[in-house]
Short mmCIF file of C-alpha atoms in Angstrom, two decimals:
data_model
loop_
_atom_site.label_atom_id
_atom_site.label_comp_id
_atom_site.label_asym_id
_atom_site.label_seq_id
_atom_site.Cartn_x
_atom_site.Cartn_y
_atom_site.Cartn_z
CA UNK X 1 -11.62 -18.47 -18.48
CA UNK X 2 -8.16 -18.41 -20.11
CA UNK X 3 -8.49 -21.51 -21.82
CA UNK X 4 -7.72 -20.80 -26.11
CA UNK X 5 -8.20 -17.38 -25.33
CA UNK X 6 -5.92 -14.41 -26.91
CA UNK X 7 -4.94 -12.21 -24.19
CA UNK X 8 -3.11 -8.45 -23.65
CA UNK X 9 -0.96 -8.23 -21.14
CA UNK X 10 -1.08 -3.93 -20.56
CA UNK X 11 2.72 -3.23 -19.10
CA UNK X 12 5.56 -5.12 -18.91
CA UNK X 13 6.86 -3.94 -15.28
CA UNK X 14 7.16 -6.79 -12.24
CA UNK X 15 3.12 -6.86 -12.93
CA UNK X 16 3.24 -7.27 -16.32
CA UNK X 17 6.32 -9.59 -16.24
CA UNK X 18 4.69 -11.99 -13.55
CA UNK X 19 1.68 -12.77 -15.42
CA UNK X 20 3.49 -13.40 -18.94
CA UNK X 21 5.12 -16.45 -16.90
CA UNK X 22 1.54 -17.78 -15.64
CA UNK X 23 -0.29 -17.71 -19.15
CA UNK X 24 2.79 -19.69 -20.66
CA UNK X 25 1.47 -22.14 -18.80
CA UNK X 26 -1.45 -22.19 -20.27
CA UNK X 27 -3.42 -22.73 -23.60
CA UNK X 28 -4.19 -19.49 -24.86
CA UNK X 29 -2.13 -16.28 -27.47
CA UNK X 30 -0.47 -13.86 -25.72
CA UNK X 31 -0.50 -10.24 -26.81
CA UNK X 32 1.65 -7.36 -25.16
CA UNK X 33 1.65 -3.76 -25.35
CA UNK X 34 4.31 -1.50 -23.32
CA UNK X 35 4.52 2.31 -24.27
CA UNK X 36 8.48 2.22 -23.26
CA UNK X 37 9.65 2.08 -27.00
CA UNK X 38 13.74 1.44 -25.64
CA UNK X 39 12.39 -2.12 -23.46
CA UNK X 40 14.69 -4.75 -23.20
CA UNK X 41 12.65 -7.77 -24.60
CA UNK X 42 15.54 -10.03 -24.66
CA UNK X 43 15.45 -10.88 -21.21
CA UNK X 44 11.84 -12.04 -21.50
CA UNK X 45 11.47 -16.00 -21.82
CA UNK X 46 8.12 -16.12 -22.39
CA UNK X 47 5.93 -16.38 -26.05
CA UNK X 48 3.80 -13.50 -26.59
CA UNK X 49 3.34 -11.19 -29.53
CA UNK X 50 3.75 -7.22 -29.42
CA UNK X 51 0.47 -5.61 -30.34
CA UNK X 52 -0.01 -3.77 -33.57
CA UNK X 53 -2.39 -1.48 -35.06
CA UNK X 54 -5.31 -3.56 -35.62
CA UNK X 55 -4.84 -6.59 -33.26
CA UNK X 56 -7.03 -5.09 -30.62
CA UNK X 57 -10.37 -6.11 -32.56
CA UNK X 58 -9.34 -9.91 -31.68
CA UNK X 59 -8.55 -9.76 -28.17
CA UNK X 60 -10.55 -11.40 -25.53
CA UNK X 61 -9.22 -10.16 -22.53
CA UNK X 62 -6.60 -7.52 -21.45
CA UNK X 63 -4.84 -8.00 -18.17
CA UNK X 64 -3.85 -4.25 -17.30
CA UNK X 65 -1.13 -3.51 -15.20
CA UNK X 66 -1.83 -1.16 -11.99
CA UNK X 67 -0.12 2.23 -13.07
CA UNK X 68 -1.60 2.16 -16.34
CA UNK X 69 -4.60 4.80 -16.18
CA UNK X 70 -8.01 4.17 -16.87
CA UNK X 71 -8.93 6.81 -19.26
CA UNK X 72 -6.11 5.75 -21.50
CA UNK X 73 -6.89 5.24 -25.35
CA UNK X 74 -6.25 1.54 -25.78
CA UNK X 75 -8.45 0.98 -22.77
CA UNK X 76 -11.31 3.30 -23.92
CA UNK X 77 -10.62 1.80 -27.77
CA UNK X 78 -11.04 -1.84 -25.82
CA UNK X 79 -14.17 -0.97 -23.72
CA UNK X 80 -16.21 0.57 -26.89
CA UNK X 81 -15.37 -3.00 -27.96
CA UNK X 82 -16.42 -4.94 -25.37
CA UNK X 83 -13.00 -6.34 -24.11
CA UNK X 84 -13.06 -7.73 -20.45
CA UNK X 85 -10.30 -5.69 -18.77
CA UNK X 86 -9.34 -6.99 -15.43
CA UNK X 87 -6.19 -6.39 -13.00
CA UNK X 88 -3.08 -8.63 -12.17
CA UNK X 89 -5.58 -9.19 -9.22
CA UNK X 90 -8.46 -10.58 -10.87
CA UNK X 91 -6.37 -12.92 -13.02
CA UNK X 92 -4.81 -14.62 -10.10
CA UNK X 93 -7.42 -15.08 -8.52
CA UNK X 94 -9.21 -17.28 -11.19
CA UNK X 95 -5.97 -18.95 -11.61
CA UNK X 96 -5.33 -20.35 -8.17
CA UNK X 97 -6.16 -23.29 -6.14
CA UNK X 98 -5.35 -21.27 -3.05
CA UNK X 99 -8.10 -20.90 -0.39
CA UNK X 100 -6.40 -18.64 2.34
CA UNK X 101 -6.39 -15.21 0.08
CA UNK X 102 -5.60 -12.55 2.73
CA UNK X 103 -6.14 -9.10 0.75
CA UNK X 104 -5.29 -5.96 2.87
CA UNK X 105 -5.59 -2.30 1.20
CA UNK X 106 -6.20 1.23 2.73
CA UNK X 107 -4.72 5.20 1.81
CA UNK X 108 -1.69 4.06 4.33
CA UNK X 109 -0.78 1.62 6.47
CA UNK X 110 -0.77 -1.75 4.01
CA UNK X 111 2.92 -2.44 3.83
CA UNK X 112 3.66 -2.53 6.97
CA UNK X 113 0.68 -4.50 8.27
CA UNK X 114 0.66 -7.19 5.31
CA UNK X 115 5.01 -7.47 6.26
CA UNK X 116 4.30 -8.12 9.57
CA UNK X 117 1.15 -10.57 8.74
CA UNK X 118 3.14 -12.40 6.78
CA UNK X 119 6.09 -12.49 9.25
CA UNK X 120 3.27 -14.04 11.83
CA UNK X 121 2.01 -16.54 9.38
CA UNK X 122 5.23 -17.67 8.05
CA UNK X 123 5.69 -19.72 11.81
CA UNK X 124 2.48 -21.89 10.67
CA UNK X 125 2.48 -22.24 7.25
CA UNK X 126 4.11 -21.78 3.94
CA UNK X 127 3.29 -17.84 2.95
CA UNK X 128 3.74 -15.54 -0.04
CA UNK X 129 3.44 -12.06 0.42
CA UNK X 130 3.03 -9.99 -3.19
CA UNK X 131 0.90 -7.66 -4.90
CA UNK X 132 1.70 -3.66 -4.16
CA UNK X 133 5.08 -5.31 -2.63
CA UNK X 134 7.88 -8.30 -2.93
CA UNK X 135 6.72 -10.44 -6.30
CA UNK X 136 3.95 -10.47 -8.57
CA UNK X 137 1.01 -12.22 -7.39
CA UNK X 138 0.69 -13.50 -10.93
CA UNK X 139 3.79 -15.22 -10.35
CA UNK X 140 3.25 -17.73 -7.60
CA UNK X 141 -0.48 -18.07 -8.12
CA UNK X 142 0.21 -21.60 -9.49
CA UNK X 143 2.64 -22.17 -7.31
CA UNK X 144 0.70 -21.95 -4.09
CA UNK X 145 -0.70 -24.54 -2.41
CA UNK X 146 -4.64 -25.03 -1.34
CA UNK X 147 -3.40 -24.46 2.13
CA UNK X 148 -0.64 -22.03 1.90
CA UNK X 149 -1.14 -18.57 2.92
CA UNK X 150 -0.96 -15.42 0.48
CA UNK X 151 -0.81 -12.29 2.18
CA UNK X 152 -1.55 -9.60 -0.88
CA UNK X 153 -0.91 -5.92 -0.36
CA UNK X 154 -3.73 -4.41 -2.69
CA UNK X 155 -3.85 -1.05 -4.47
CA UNK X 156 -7.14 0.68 -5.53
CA UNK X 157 -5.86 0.83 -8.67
CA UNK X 158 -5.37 -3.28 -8.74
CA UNK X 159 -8.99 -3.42 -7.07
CA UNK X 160 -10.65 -0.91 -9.66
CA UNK X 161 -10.40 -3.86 -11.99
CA UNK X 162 -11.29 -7.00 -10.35
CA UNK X 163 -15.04 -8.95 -10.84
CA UNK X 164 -15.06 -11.66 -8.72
CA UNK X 165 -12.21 -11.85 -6.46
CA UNK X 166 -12.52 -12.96 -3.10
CA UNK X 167 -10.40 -13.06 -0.70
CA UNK X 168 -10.84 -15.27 3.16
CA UNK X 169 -10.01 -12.04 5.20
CA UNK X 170 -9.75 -8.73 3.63
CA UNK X 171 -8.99 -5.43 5.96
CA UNK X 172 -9.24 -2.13 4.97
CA UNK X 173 -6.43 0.47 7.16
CA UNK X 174 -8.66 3.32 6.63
CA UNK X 175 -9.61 5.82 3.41
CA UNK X 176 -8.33 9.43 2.63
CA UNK X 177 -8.04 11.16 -0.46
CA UNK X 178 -5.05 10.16 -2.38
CA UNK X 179 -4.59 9.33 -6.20
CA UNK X 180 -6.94 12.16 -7.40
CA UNK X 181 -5.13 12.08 -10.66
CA UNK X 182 -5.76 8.78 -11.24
CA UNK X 183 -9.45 8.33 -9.76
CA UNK X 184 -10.67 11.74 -10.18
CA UNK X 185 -13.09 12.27 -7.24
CA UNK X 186 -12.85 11.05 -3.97
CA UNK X 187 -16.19 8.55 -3.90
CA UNK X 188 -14.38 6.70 -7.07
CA UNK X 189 -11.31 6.20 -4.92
CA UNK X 190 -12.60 4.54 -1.78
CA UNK X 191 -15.43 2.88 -3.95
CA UNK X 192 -12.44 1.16 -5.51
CA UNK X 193 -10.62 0.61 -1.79
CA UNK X 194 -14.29 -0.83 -0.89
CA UNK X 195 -14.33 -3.40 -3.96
CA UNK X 196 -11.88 -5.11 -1.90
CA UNK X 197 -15.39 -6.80 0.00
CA UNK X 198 -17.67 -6.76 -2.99
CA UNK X 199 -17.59 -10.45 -3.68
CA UNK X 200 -17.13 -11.86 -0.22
CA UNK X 201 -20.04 -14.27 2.07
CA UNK X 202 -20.56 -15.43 5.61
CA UNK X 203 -17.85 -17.77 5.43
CA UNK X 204 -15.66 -14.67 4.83
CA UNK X 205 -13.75 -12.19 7.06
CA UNK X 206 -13.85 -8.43 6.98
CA UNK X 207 -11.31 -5.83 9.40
CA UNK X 208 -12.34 -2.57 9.41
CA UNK X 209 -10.87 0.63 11.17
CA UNK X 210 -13.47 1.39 13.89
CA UNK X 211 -12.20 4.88 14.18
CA UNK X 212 -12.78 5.70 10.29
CA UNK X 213 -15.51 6.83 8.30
CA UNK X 214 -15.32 3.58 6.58
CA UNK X 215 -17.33 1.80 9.28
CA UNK X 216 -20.20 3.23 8.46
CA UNK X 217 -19.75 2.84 4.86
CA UNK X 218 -19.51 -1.03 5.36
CA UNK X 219 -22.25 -1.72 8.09
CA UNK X 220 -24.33 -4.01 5.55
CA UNK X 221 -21.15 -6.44 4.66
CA UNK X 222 -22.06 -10.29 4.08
CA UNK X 223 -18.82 -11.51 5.70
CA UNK X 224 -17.98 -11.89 9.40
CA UNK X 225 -16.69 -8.48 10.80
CA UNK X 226 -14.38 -7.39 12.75
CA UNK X 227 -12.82 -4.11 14.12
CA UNK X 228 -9.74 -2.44 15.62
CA UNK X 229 -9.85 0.82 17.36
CA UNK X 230 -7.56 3.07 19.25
CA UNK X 231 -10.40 5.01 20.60
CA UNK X 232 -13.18 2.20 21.21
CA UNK X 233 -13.18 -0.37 23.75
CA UNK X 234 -14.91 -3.79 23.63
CA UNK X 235 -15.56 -4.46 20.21
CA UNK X 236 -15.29 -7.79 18.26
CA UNK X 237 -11.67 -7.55 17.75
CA UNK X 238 -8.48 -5.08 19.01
CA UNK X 239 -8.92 -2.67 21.20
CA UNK X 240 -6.31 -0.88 23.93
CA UNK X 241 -6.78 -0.58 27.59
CA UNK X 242 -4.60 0.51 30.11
CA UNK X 243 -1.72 0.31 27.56
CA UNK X 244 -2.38 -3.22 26.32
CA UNK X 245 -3.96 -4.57 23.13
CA UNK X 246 -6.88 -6.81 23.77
CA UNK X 247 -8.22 -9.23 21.26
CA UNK X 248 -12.40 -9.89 22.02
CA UNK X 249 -14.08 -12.34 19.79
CA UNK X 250 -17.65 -13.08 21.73
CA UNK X 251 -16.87 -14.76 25.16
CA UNK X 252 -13.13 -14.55 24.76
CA UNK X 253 -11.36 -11.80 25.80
CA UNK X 254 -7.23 -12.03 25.78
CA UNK X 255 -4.23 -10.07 26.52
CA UNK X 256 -2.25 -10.09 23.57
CA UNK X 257 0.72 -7.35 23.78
CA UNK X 258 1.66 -4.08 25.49
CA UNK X 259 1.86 -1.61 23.13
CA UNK X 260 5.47 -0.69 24.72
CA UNK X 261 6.79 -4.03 23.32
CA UNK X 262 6.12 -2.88 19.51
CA UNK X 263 9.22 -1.37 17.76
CA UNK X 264 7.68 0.49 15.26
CA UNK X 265 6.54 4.26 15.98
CA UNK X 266 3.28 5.96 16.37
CA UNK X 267 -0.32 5.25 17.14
CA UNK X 268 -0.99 4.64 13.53
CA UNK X 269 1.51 1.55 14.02
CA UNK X 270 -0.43 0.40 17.05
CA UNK X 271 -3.41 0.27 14.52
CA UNK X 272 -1.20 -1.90 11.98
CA UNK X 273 -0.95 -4.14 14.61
CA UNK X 274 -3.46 -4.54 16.20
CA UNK X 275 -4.89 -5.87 12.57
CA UNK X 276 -2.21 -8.04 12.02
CA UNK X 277 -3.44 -9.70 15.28
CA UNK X 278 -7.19 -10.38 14.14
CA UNK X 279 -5.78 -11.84 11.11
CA UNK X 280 -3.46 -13.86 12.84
CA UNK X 281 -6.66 -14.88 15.32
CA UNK X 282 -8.73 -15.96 12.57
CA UNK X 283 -6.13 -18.59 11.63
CA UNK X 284 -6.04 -19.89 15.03
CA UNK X 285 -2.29 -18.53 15.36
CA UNK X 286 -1.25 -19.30 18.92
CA UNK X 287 -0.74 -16.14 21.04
CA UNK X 288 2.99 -16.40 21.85
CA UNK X 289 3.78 -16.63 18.43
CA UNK X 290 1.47 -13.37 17.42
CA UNK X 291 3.69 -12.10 20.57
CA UNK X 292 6.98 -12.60 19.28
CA UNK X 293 6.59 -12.02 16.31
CA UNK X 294 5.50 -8.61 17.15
CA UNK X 295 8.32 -8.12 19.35
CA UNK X 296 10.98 -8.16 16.78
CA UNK X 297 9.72 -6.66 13.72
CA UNK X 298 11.25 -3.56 12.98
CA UNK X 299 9.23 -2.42 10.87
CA UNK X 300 9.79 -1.84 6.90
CA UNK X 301 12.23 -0.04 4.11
CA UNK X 302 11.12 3.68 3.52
CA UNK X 303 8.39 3.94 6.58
CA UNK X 304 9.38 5.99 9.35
CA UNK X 305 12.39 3.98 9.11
CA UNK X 306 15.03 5.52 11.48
CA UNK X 307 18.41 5.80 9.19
CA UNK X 308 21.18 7.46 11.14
CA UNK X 309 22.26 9.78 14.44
CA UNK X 310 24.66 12.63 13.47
CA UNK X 311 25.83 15.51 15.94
CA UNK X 312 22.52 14.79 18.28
CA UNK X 313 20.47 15.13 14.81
CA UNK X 314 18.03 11.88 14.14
CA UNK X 315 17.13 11.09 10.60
CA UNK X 316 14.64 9.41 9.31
CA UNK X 317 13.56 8.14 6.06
CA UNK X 318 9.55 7.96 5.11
CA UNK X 319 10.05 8.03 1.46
CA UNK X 320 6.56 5.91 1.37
CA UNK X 321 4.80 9.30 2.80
CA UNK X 322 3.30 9.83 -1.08
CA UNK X 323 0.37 11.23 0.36
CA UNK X 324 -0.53 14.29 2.76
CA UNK X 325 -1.93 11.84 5.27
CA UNK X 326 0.98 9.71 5.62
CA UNK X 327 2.99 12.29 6.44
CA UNK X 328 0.92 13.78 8.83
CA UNK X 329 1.10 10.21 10.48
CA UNK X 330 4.88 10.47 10.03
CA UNK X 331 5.31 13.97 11.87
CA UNK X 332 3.21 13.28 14.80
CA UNK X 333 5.14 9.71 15.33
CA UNK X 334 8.26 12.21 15.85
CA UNK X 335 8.80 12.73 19.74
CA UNK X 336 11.26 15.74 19.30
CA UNK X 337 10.63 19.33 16.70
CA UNK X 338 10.92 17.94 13.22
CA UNK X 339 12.76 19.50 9.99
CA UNK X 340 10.71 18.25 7.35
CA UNK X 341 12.04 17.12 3.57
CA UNK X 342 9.49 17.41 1.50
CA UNK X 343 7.72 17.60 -2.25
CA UNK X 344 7.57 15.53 -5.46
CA UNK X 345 5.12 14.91 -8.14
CA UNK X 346 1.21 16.54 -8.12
CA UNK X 347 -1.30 13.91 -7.94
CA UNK X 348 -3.45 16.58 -6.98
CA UNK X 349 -3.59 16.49 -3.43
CA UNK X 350 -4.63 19.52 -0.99
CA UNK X 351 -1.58 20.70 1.67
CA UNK X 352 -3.72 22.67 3.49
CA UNK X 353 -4.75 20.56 6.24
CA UNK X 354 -1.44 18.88 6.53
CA UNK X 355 0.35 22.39 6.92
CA UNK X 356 -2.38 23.32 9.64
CA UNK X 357 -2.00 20.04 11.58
CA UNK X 358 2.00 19.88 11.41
CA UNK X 359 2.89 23.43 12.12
CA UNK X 360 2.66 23.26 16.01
CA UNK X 361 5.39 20.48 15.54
CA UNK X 362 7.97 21.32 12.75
CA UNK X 363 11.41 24.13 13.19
CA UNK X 364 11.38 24.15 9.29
CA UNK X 365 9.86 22.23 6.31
CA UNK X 366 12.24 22.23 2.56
CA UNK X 367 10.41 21.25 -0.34
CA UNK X 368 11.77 20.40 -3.93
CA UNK X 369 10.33 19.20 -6.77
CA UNK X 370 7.65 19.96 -8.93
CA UNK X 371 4.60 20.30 -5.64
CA UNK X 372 7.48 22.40 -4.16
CA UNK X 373 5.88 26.15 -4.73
CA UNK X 374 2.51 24.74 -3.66
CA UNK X 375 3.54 23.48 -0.59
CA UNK X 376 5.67 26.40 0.34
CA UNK X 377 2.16 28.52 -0.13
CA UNK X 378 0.23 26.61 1.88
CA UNK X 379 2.79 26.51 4.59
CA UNK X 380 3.73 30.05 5.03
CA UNK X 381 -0.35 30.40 5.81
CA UNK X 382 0.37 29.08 8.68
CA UNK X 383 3.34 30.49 10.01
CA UNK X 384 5.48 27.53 8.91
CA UNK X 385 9.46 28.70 8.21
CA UNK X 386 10.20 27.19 4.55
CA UNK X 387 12.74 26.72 2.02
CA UNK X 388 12.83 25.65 -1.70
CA UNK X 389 15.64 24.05 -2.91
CA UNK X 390 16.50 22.80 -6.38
CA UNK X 391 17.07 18.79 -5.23
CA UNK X 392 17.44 15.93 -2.37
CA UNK X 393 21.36 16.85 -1.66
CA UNK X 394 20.48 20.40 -1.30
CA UNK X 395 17.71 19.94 1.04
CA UNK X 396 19.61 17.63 3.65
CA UNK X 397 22.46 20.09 3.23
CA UNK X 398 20.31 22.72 4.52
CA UNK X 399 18.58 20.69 7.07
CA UNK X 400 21.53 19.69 8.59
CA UNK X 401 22.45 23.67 8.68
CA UNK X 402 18.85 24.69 10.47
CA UNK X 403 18.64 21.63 12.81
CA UNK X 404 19.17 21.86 16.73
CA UNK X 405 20.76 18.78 18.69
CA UNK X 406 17.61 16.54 19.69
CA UNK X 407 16.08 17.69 16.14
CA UNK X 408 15.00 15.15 13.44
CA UNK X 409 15.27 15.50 10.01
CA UNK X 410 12.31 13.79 7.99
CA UNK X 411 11.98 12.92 4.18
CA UNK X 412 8.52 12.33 4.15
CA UNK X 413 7.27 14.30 1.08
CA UNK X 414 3.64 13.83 1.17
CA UNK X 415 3.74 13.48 -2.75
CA UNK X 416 5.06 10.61 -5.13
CA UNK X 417 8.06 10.73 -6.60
CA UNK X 418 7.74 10.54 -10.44
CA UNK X 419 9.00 14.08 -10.82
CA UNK X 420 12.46 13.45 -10.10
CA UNK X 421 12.54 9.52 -9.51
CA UNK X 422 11.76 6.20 -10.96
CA UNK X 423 10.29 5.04 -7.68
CA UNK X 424 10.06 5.98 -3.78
CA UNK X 425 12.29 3.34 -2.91
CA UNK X 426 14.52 5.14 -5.44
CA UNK X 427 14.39 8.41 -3.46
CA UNK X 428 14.69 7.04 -0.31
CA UNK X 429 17.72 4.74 -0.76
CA UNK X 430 19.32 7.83 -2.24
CA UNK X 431 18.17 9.62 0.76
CA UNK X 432 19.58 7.21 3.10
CA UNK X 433 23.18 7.37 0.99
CA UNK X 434 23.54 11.03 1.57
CA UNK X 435 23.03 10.62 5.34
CA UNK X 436 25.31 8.07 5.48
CA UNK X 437 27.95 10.11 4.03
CA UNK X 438 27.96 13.05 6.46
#
């Protein structure tokens, strides 16, 4: 497909970066456009030329990096020409001789389930986990073996663009709206969330959330299904009874874990794992190892992830709560009245519900940032004490002031972070560095 082909590579980020090093190995021009004018090409290795005004008409194929939107002129200049786009996605897909593609995507929930999949199938196998997280997929998609493992956390905006991939199990956490900005409605997001099944067959594996709307969406799949439910007993897959996770596949029926033996918080994190297991199932992964391996993971960076105890005052850091959802998940995980930290850039979401659902459980909420007037509104509908502040420094300052021993104090700010910072790992590292100091 790549073969004497000239190629764009949209965005020179990790995405970008990871799949200039795979088409250098390979007989074909490469073409690159980045709209950061001050880039430092010098550290680049790799051939390629920068695109200029007129080079477009000769392309074959751009390879468009996730956070590059849609409706952007190159892309609508490339379309009216009949350019293949495709995602980082796509492209490594075609490019690799690996047959055990695990793909898992949803609104929240991804990270943490494709960290601890890949924890599990690292005591079996050589495994690569990529894509939303760790490396580029691009990058080891040569590298990987037939029967290696690669354990891809993908975004809708990396699924928008694929074709034909196809992935050997592919599980979906559940859909909510989230990236309006980028999707516009609501049907184009999860349509792109769904894409994640388009291609795959009966030798296939599809996880779906019982509990969400989703299942009905995806009745008619090809592939062999399975669910996971918090709410729904004896299905083909997870379910909980009496405390324990149970794995069901036909005539077997097995214990796996009680859900007091998993680290991580909240029900939604029962959920994570209890997907992690099927996955782990359908590679035949023995049950003490699923076990363990459960047992010890911690969780990861920016989730709900517990940071410091100061004065009887928990805090915790959920930078990854770019979404209304996700925080909502985040609060109700908290066992004690919550200060919440919140605010960032508008993707368009709607507070409303998230203000309704929270109230019952938060002292205060402080919001910064540009959402931070919004969210304020919506909260004071519902009888919700809150504070704008001008920054991060202020707002733990002030939480630290309002907060009662047995409190926590939560940055989880329901929006992304492009207002203020380069990344939410950016924000919450720098979150974590001013509780450390106090």
């Amino acid at each position: 497909m790549f073969r004497d082909k000239k190629i764009l590579v949209m965005g020179l980020g990790i995405t970008g970066r990871a799949c200039l090093k795979a088409l250098n190995q390979m007989p074909c021009k490469v073409y690159c456009y980045d709209e950061n004018k001050d880039l430092n090409l010098e550290d680049i290795e790799e051939d390629f030329v920068m695109l200029k005004d007129g080079d477009l008409e000769n392309i074959d194929i751009i390879i468009k990096s996730p956070g590059i939107y849609p409706d952007h002129p190159l892309l609508e200049k490339a379309r009216n020409l009949g350019i293949k786009i495709i995602s980082d996605l796509e492209f490594a897909y075609k490019i690799s001789s690996c047959k055990n593609l695990i793909a898992i995507t949803g609104t929240n929930g991804k990270t943490t389930t494709t960290t601890l999949v890949g924890q599990i199938l690292r005591q079996v196998n050589k495994t690569y986990v990529v894509g939303n997280i760790g490396r580029g997929i691009s990058e080891i998609a040569l590298e990987a073996k037939n029967n290696d493992f690669i354990v891809i956390e993908a975004s809708s905006f990396q699924l928008e663009d694929t074709h034909e991939f196809k992935p050997k199990v592919a599980l979906l956490t559940y859909v909510t709206k989230d990236h309006l900005d980028w999707h516009k409605t609501e049907d184009n997001y999860r349509n792109a969330k769904y894409k994640i099944f388009a291609n795959q067959d009966k030798d296939d594996f599809s996880i779906i959330n019982y509990d969400d709307r989703s299942r009905d969406d995806l009745k008619d799949l090809k592939s062999n299904i399975y669910y996971f439910s918090t709410e729904k007993k004896d299905i083909r897959g997870c379910y909980l009874d009496d405390g324990k996770i149970i794995f069901k596949d036909g005539d077997i029926r097995e214990e796996i874990i009680d859900i007091k033996d998993i680290k991580i918080p909240g029900i939604h994190n029962v959920k994570n794992v209890m997907g992690a297991i099927i996955i782990a199932k359908i590679f035949n992964v023995s049950n003490d190892i699923i076990k363990q391996s459960i047992k010890i993971f911690s969780g990861v960076e920016h989730r709900i992830e517990f940071v410091k105890k100061v004065n009887g005052v928990s805090f915790y850091n959920d930078s990854k709560g770019t979404n209304p959802d996700s925080t909502l998940v985040a609060v109700k995980a908290m066992t004690n009245k919550t200060i919440l930290i919140g605010g960032g850039y508008d993707k368009g979401s709607d507070f409303n519900s998230l203000m309704e659902n929270i109230a019952p459980n938060l002292r205060s909420l402080i919001v910064f940032g540009q959402t931070g007037p919004k969210m304020a509104k919506e909260a004071k509908n519902y009888g919700i004490e809150v504070f704008i502040v001008k920054d991060l420094p202020a707002a733990v300052k002030l939480g630290v002031s309002l907060a009662k021993k047995g409190d926590s104090i939560l940055l989880s700010p329901a929006c992304a972070s492009w207002d203020m910072y380069s990344s939410y790992e950016e924000r919450g590292k720098h979150f974590k560095k001013i509780v450390k100091e106090l």
